[in-house]
Each structure stands twice: as structure tokens, then as C-alpha cells.
PDB file of C-alpha atoms in Angstrom:
ATOM      1  CA  MET A   1     144.764 284.705 216.292  1.00  0.00           C
ATOM      2  CA  PRO A   2     145.430 284.670 212.606  1.00  0.00           C
ATOM      3  CA  HIS A   3     145.190 280.766 212.192  1.00  0.00           C
ATOM      4  CA  LYS A   4     141.931 280.810 214.451  1.00  0.00           C
ATOM      5  CA  GLU A   5     140.292 283.320 211.901  1.00  0.00           C
ATOM      6  CA  SER A   6     141.297 281.026 208.768  1.00  0.00           C
ATOM      7  CA  SER A   7     139.613 278.100 210.484  1.00  0.00           C
ATOM      8  CA  TRP A   8     136.433 279.826 211.395  1.00  0.00           C
ATOM      9  CA  LYS A   9     136.582 280.971 207.659  1.00  0.00           C
ATOM     10  CA  PHE A  10     137.229 278.184 206.313  1.00  0.00           C
ATOM     11  CA  ALA A  11     134.356 275.718 208.264  1.00  0.00           C
ATOM     12  CA  GLU A  12     132.093 279.035 207.157  1.00  0.00           C
ATOM     13  CA  GLU A  13     132.911 278.396 203.883  1.00  0.00           C
ATOM     14  CA  LEU A  14     132.906 274.420 203.863  1.00  0.00           C
ATOM     15  CA  VAL A  15     129.117 274.628 204.192  1.00  0.00           C
ATOM     16  CA  THR A  16     126.844 273.900 201.440  1.00  0.00           C
ATOM     17  CA  GLU A  17     123.435 275.089 201.675  1.00  0.00           C
ATOM     18  CA  SER A  18     120.130 274.258 199.760  1.00  0.00           C
ATOM     19  CA  ASP A  19     118.790 276.273 196.943  1.00  0.00           C
ATOM     20  CA  ALA A  20     115.715 277.497 198.921  1.00  0.00           C
ATOM     21  CA  ILE A  21     118.306 278.655 201.925  1.00  0.00           C
ATOM     22  CA  GLY A  22     120.680 280.552 199.382  1.00  0.00           C
ATOM     23  CA  LEU A  23     117.879 282.600 197.998  1.00  0.00           C
ATOM     24  CA  ALA A  24     116.285 283.405 201.066  1.00  0.00           C
ATOM     25  CA  ARG A  25     119.700 284.401 202.479  1.00  0.00           C
ATOM     26  CA  GLN A  26     120.344 286.626 199.355  1.00  0.00           C
ATOM     27  CA  HIS A  27     117.012 288.079 200.010  1.00  0.00           C
ATOM     28  CA  SER A  28     117.880 288.981 203.399  1.00  0.00           C
ATOM     29  CA  LEU A  29     120.833 290.794 202.384  1.00  0.00           C
ATOM     30  CA  GLU A  30     118.933 292.687 200.025  1.00  0.00           C
ATOM     31  CA  ALA A  31     116.220 293.665 202.369  1.00  0.00           C
ATOM     32  CA  GLY A  32     118.921 294.559 205.077  1.00  0.00           C
ATOM     33  CA  VAL A  33     117.864 291.994 207.550  1.00  0.00           C
ATOM     34  CA  GLU A  34     120.722 290.305 209.366  1.00  0.00           C
ATOM     35  CA  THR A  35     120.670 286.134 209.588  1.00  0.00           C
ATOM     36  CA  ILE A  36     122.471 283.670 210.627  1.00  0.00           C
ATOM     37  CA  SER A  37     125.975 282.420 209.269  1.00  0.00           C
ATOM     38  CA  PRO A  38     126.074 279.496 207.040  1.00  0.00           C
ATOM     39  CA  GLY A  39     127.922 277.552 209.772  1.00  0.00           C
ATOM     40  CA  VAL A  40     125.351 278.701 212.501  1.00  0.00           C
ATOM     41  CA  GLY A  41     122.505 277.150 210.338  1.00  0.00           C
ATOM     42  CA  ALA A  42     124.502 273.795 209.788  1.00  0.00           C
ATOM     43  CA  GLN A  43     124.881 273.812 213.632  1.00  0.00           C
ATOM     44  CA  ILE A  44     121.169 274.175 214.032  1.00  0.00           C
ATOM     45  CA  ALA A  45     120.543 271.411 211.486  1.00  0.00           C
ATOM     46  CA  VAL A  46     122.673 268.855 213.026  1.00  0.00           C
ATOM     47  CA  THR A  47     120.759 269.619 216.489  1.00  0.00           C
ATOM     48  CA  ALA A  48     117.478 269.634 215.234  1.00  0.00           C
ATOM     49  CA  ALA A  49     118.745 265.948 213.436  1.00  0.00           C
ATOM     50  CA  LEU A  50     120.168 264.725 216.717  1.00  0.00           C
ATOM     51  CA  LEU A  51     117.148 265.243 218.627  1.00  0.00           C
ATOM     52  CA  GLY A  52     114.628 264.152 216.162  1.00  0.00           C
ATOM     53  CA  ALA A  53     112.755 267.082 216.517  1.00  0.00           C
ATOM     54  CA  SER A  54     109.053 267.039 215.950  1.00  0.00           C
ATOM     55  CA  ASN A  55     107.905 270.730 217.616  1.00  0.00           C
ATOM     56  CA  ILE A  56     110.296 273.739 217.066  1.00  0.00           C
ATOM     57  CA  ILE A  57     109.451 277.049 217.967  1.00  0.00           C
ATOM     58  CA  GLU A  58     111.757 280.071 216.744  1.00  0.00           C
ATOM     59  CA  ILE A  59     111.616 284.210 218.016  1.00  0.00           C
ATOM     60  CA  GLY A  60     111.897 285.738 215.228  1.00  0.00           C
ATOM     61  CA  THR A  61     111.225 284.507 212.114  1.00  0.00           C
ATOM     62  CA  GLY A  62     113.411 286.944 209.617  1.00  0.00           C
ATOM     63  CA  LEU A  63     113.066 286.139 206.052  1.00  0.00           C
ATOM     64  CA  GLY A  64     113.147 282.065 206.583  1.00  0.00           C
ATOM     65  CA  VAL A  65     116.740 281.434 207.139  1.00  0.00           C
ATOM     66  CA  SER A  66     116.529 279.845 210.309  1.00  0.00           C
ATOM     67  CA  GLY A  67     113.689 277.959 210.308  1.00  0.00           C
ATOM     68  CA  LEU A  68     114.681 276.426 206.766  1.00  0.00           C
ATOM     69  CA  SER A  69     117.703 275.371 208.552  1.00  0.00           C
ATOM     70  CA  LEU A  70     116.013 273.850 211.473  1.00  0.00           C
ATOM     71  CA  LEU A  71     113.998 272.049 209.189  1.00  0.00           C
ATOM     72  CA  ALA A  72     116.712 270.795 206.995  1.00  0.00           C
ATOM     73  CA  GLY A  73     117.608 268.876 210.095  1.00  0.00           C
ATOM     74  CA  ALA A  74     114.295 267.764 211.005  1.00  0.00           C
ATOM     75  CA  PRO A  75     112.176 267.305 207.606  1.00  0.00           C
ATOM     76  CA  THR A  76     108.873 266.460 209.226  1.00  0.00           C
ATOM     77  CA  ALA A  77     108.883 268.339 212.353  1.00  0.00           C
ATOM     78  CA  THR A  78     106.159 271.434 212.985  1.00  0.00           C
ATOM     79  CA  LEU A  79     107.781 274.732 212.736  1.00  0.00           C
ATOM     80  CA  THR A  80     106.201 277.624 214.748  1.00  0.00           C
ATOM     81  CA  SER A  81     107.594 281.115 214.107  1.00  0.00           C
ATOM     82  CA  ILE A  82     106.995 284.366 215.729  1.00  0.00           C
ATOM     83  CA  ASP A  83     107.706 287.798 214.468  1.00  0.00           C
ATOM     84  CA  VAL A  84     106.683 291.130 214.549  1.00  0.00           C
ATOM     85  CA  GLU A  85     107.488 292.134 210.927  1.00  0.00           C
ATOM     86  CA  VAL A  86     104.296 290.958 208.454  1.00  0.00           C
ATOM     87  CA  ASP A  87     106.076 291.428 205.547  1.00  0.00           C
ATOM     88  CA  HIS A  88     108.722 289.773 206.537  1.00  0.00           C
ATOM     89  CA  GLN A  89     106.969 286.563 207.476  1.00  0.00           C
ATOM     90  CA  GLN A  90     104.823 287.050 203.609  1.00  0.00           C
ATOM     91  CA  ALA A  91     108.713 286.353 202.606  1.00  0.00           C
ATOM     92  CA  ALA A  92     109.339 283.652 205.001  1.00  0.00           C
ATOM     93  CA  ARG A  93     106.143 282.039 203.727  1.00  0.00           C
ATOM     94  CA  GLU A  94     107.162 281.975 199.930  1.00  0.00           C
ATOM     95  CA  SER A  95     110.817 280.437 201.010  1.00  0.00           C
ATOM     96  CA  PHE A  96     109.448 277.731 202.705  1.00  0.00           C
ATOM     97  CA  ALA A  97     106.780 277.106 199.614  1.00  0.00           C
ATOM     98  CA  LEU A  98     109.850 277.170 197.513  1.00  0.00           C
ATOM     99  CA  ALA A  99     111.721 274.526 199.762  1.00  0.00           C
ATOM    100  CA  GLY A 100     108.054 272.650 199.168  1.00  0.00           C
ATOM    101  CA  ILE A 101     107.412 272.068 203.177  1.00  0.00           C
ATOM    102  CA  PRO A 102     103.668 271.809 203.546  1.00  0.00           C
ATOM    103  CA  ALA A 103     101.811 274.850 204.661  1.00  0.00           C
ATOM    104  CA  ASN A 104     100.190 273.105 207.520  1.00  0.00           C
ATOM    105  CA  ARG A 105     103.843 272.576 208.799  1.00  0.00           C
ATOM    106  CA  VAL A 106     104.501 276.242 209.217  1.00  0.00           C
ATOM    107  CA  ARG A 107     102.566 278.374 211.534  1.00  0.00           C
ATOM    108  CA  LEU A 108     103.825 281.909 211.364  1.00  0.00           C
ATOM    109  CA  ILE A 109     102.905 283.738 214.308  1.00  0.00           C
ATOM    110  CA  ALA A 110     102.663 288.047 213.588  1.00  0.00           C
ATOM    111  CA  GLY A 111     102.895 289.571 217.164  1.00  0.00           C
ATOM    112  CA  ARG A 112     105.311 291.033 219.507  1.00  0.00           C
ATOM    113  CA  ALA A 113     107.243 287.635 221.056  1.00  0.00           C
ATOM    114  CA  SER A 114     106.695 289.456 224.680  1.00  0.00           C
ATOM    115  CA  ASP A 115     102.911 289.327 223.993  1.00  0.00           C
ATOM    116  CA  VAL A 116     102.877 285.873 222.353  1.00  0.00           C
ATOM    117  CA  LEU A 117     105.025 283.712 224.252  1.00  0.00           C
ATOM    118  CA  PRO A 118     103.197 283.657 227.373  1.00  0.00           C
ATOM    119  CA  ARG A 119     100.636 281.815 225.406  1.00  0.00           C
ATOM    120  CA  MET A 120     102.336 279.260 224.035  1.00  0.00           C
ATOM    121  CA  ASN A 121     102.496 275.609 226.213  1.00  0.00           C
ATOM    122  CA  GLU A 122     104.956 274.783 228.892  1.00  0.00           C
ATOM    123  CA  ASN A 123     107.031 271.640 227.819  1.00  0.00           C
ATOM    124  CA  SER A 124     106.292 271.134 224.757  1.00  0.00           C
ATOM    125  CA  TYR A 125     108.571 272.177 221.738  1.00  0.00           C
ATOM    126  CA  ASP A 126     112.169 269.646 221.107  1.00  0.00           C
ATOM    127  CA  ILE A 127     113.849 273.212 220.098  1.00  0.00           C
ATOM    128  CA  VAL A 128     113.553 276.855 220.931  1.00  0.00           C
ATOM    129  CA  LEU A 129     115.371 279.076 218.926  1.00  0.00           C
ATOM    130  CA  VAL A 130     116.001 282.595 219.985  1.00  0.00           C
ATOM    131  CA  ASP A 131     116.636 285.195 217.200  1.00  0.00           C
ATOM    132  CA  ALA A 132     114.634 288.160 218.265  1.00  0.00           C
ATOM    133  CA  ASP A 133     115.227 292.036 219.581  1.00  0.00           C
ATOM    134  CA  PRO A 134     118.566 291.723 221.226  1.00  0.00           C
ATOM    135  CA  GLU A 135     117.392 294.100 224.413  1.00  0.00           C
ATOM    136  CA  GLY A 136     115.360 290.936 225.322  1.00  0.00           C
ATOM    137  CA  VAL A 137     117.297 287.994 224.990  1.00  0.00           C
ATOM    138  CA  ILE A 138     117.293 287.369 228.524  1.00  0.00           C
ATOM    139  CA  GLU A 139     113.336 287.073 228.852  1.00  0.00           C
ATOM    140  CA  TYR A 140     113.507 285.187 225.363  1.00  0.00           C
ATOM    141  CA  VAL A 141     115.956 282.704 226.948  1.00  0.00           C
ATOM    142  CA  GLU A 142     113.635 282.484 230.449  1.00  0.00           C
ATOM    143  CA  HIS A 143     110.677 281.841 228.086  1.00  0.00           C
ATOM    144  CA  GLY A 144     112.654 279.142 225.966  1.00  0.00           C
ATOM    145  CA  LEU A 145     113.632 277.282 228.870  1.00  0.00           C
ATOM    146  CA  ARG A 146     109.641 277.323 229.722  1.00  0.00           C
ATOM    147  CA  LEU A 147     108.705 276.190 226.483  1.00  0.00           C
ATOM    148  CA  ALA A 148     111.515 273.453 226.239  1.00  0.00           C
ATOM    149  CA  ARG A 149     110.799 270.122 227.279  1.00  0.00           C
ATOM    150  CA  THR A 150     113.027 268.065 229.142  1.00  0.00           C
ATOM    151  CA  GLY A 151     115.910 267.280 227.418  1.00  0.00           C
ATOM    152  CA  GLY A 152     114.619 269.859 224.641  1.00  0.00           C
ATOM    153  CA  VAL A 153     117.298 272.776 223.540  1.00  0.00           C
ATOM    154  CA  VAL A 154     117.423 276.445 223.633  1.00  0.00           C
ATOM    155  CA  LEU A 155     119.713 278.073 220.871  1.00  0.00           C
ATOM    156  CA  VAL A 156     120.428 281.507 221.107  1.00  0.00           C
ATOM    157  CA  VAL A 157     121.754 283.063 218.005  1.00  0.00           C
ATOM    158  CA  HIS A 158     124.487 285.911 217.867  1.00  0.00           C
ATOM    159  CA  ALA A 159     125.539 285.406 221.346  1.00  0.00           C
ATOM    160  CA  LEU A 160     128.595 286.811 220.817  1.00  0.00           C
ATOM    161  CA  TRP A 161     127.148 290.141 219.915  1.00  0.00           C
ATOM    162  CA  ASN A 162     129.547 291.173 216.770  1.00  0.00           C
ATOM    163  CA  GLY A 163     132.576 289.847 219.025  1.00  0.00           C
ATOM    164  CA  ARG A 164     131.797 292.541 221.613  1.00  0.00           C
ATOM    165  CA  VAL A 165     131.019 289.891 224.067  1.00  0.00           C
ATOM    166  CA  ALA A 166     134.618 289.215 224.321  1.00  0.00           C
ATOM    167  CA  ASN A 167     135.546 292.809 224.956  1.00  0.00           C
ATOM    168  CA  PRO A 168     135.074 293.777 228.623  1.00  0.00           C
ATOM    169  CA  ALA A 169     135.570 297.377 227.550  1.00  0.00           C
ATOM    170  CA  ALA A 170     132.461 297.095 226.149  1.00  0.00           C
ATOM    171  CA  ARG A 171     129.635 297.844 228.454  1.00  0.00           C
ATOM    172  CA  GLU A 172     126.945 299.141 226.442  1.00  0.00           C
ATOM    173  CA  ALA A 173     123.171 297.522 227.662  1.00  0.00           C
ATOM    174  CA  ILE A 174     123.093 294.716 224.495  1.00  0.00           C
ATOM    175  CA  THR A 175     126.372 293.591 225.236  1.00  0.00           C
ATOM    176  CA  THR A 176     126.225 293.479 229.130  1.00  0.00           C
ATOM    177  CA  GLY A 177     123.329 291.638 228.722  1.00  0.00           C
ATOM    178  CA  TYR A 178     124.403 289.000 226.986  1.00  0.00           C
ATOM    179  CA  ARG A 179     127.867 288.785 228.827  1.00  0.00           C
ATOM    180  CA  SER A 180     125.076 288.399 232.155  1.00  0.00           C
ATOM    181  CA  LEU A 181     123.355 285.772 230.196  1.00  0.00           C
ATOM    182  CA  LEU A 182     126.422 283.482 229.281  1.00  0.00           C
ATOM    183  CA  THR A 183     127.707 283.803 232.621  1.00  0.00           C
ATOM    184  CA  GLU A 184     124.562 283.121 234.469  1.00  0.00           C
ATOM    185  CA  VAL A 185     123.930 279.797 232.541  1.00  0.00           C
ATOM    186  CA  SER A 186     127.575 278.257 232.570  1.00  0.00           C
ATOM    187  CA  THR A 187     127.086 277.910 236.284  1.00  0.00           C
ATOM    188  CA  SER A 188     123.188 276.939 236.250  1.00  0.00           C
ATOM    189  CA  PRO A 189     122.081 273.495 237.773  1.00  0.00           C
ATOM    190  CA  ALA A 190     119.059 273.865 235.487  1.00  0.00           C
ATOM    191  CA  VAL A 191     120.809 273.801 231.873  1.00  0.00           C
ATOM    192  CA  ILE A 192     124.121 272.103 230.182  1.00  0.00           C
ATOM    193  CA  SER A 193     125.509 274.982 228.166  1.00  0.00           C
ATOM    194  CA  SER A 194     127.806 275.292 225.159  1.00  0.00           C
ATOM    195  CA  LEU A 195     128.900 278.175 223.415  1.00  0.00           C
ATOM    196  CA  SER A 196     130.306 278.099 220.099  1.00  0.00           C
ATOM    197  CA  THR A 197     132.099 280.597 217.846  1.00  0.00           C
ATOM    198  CA  ALA A 198     130.183 279.594 214.888  1.00  0.00           C
ATOM    199  CA  GLY A 199     129.406 282.732 212.836  1.00  0.00           C
ATOM    200  CA  ASP A 200     128.371 285.681 215.512  1.00  0.00           C
ATOM    201  CA  GLY A 201     128.141 282.967 218.375  1.00  0.00           C
ATOM    202  CA  LEU A 202     125.619 280.358 219.335  1.00  0.00           C
ATOM    203  CA  LEU A 203     124.659 279.602 222.500  1.00  0.00           C
ATOM    204  CA  GLN A 204     122.964 275.875 223.229  1.00  0.00           C
ATOM    205  CA  LEU A 205     121.006 275.059 226.544  1.00  0.00           C
ATOM    206  CA  VAL A 206     120.257 271.799 226.959  1.00  0.00           C
ATOM    207  CA  LYS A 207     117.154 271.744 229.503  1.00  0.00           C
ATOM    208  CA  ARG A 208     117.769 269.126 232.285  1.00  0.00           C
TER     209      ARG A 208
END
């Protein structure tokens, strides 16, 4: 295991982030807001670039780290981001402005994802990123697959939940929820799935 841990550490430290992402990450740490790791940020940027994404939605804005990472890979895309924390979204708005992203390419919706998502258009998004309340991850993925176009991607961060998903002795509700999700999608004919160990885990689902 030590060699794997050193490889993971090397891969994370290899990533060079933009000044805007670095500053948003710093602000997140200062505010006590958990965010994606640099390695996960790089992976979702690559995904956005490979898809040539033009329409992206994320569930959980935070202070803008994940949104900036997605837009780094798809610089002409439009991003819709949902979060219940208005203060976080204001900080994210400032991060997007600092990165030079036009205001008309970022739509921030303040509200509970469970209330907002049913109103979003089906089969309309190239990428759906899930980074919200872990208790609702299964519901959010179901919405994500509804919102994604055929061939679109649903990305679920923190999918290994602090390393607890791989521990069979860990049976609290959040951990078992992630474990159930991973088990179900691994055999689902509706998606092509992959689980990366980057950061705290990144589940990638391609909608068939």
C-alpha cells in the first residue's frame, strides 16, 4: 500500500492549478468548505474538454473550485450551479469574475437541489456534477441521469467518502449509501461507469 499512497500523492501534487482556482481553494479552506482535490479538478477538466461540453450543471457550488475546473476544460461552456448557501455562491461569483468568465455564462441558482432539479430540462446537459449533501447522493444521481443527454457524463465527487466505502465495517448511512450507489451502477445497463481513486474518489457515469 505505501507505494500506492506515494503514487496518489505524486499525482495530486503534479497538478498545476490556475491562480483563480488556487485562490478559490484557499478561500474554501479558510471558510471550512470541503472541496475537490487538485487531481479530481484535473480529471473533470479533461472530461469537459473531451466532451467539448457546452452545457454543464453542478449540484453544489461551494466557492467555485469545481465550476472553475469544469470551465477550464470547456472555456466556452455555460455553467448552471445550484447551492443552498447564498454566501458561498456570492464568493463563487467573485471567483468566476476573477477568472475572466463572463457573467452571462454562469447561472447561479440559490435553493435546495431537491426543489430545483425537478424543474430543470431533461436530456439537456453534457455534464452533471454532483457535489452536494451526501445524504441525497442517490437522488441527485437519479436526477443527473435524467438531465444528462445520451452520451453525457454524470460525475460524483467524494465517492469513496473519506476512505470509508472500502471498509466493510463502516455501516453508517452515508457510507452505505455511496456503497449501494457504486454497486448498482457497476452492473447497470443504463450507464458505463468508472471509479477513480483520485482525491476522495470520483465516480464517472456515461449515459447510454
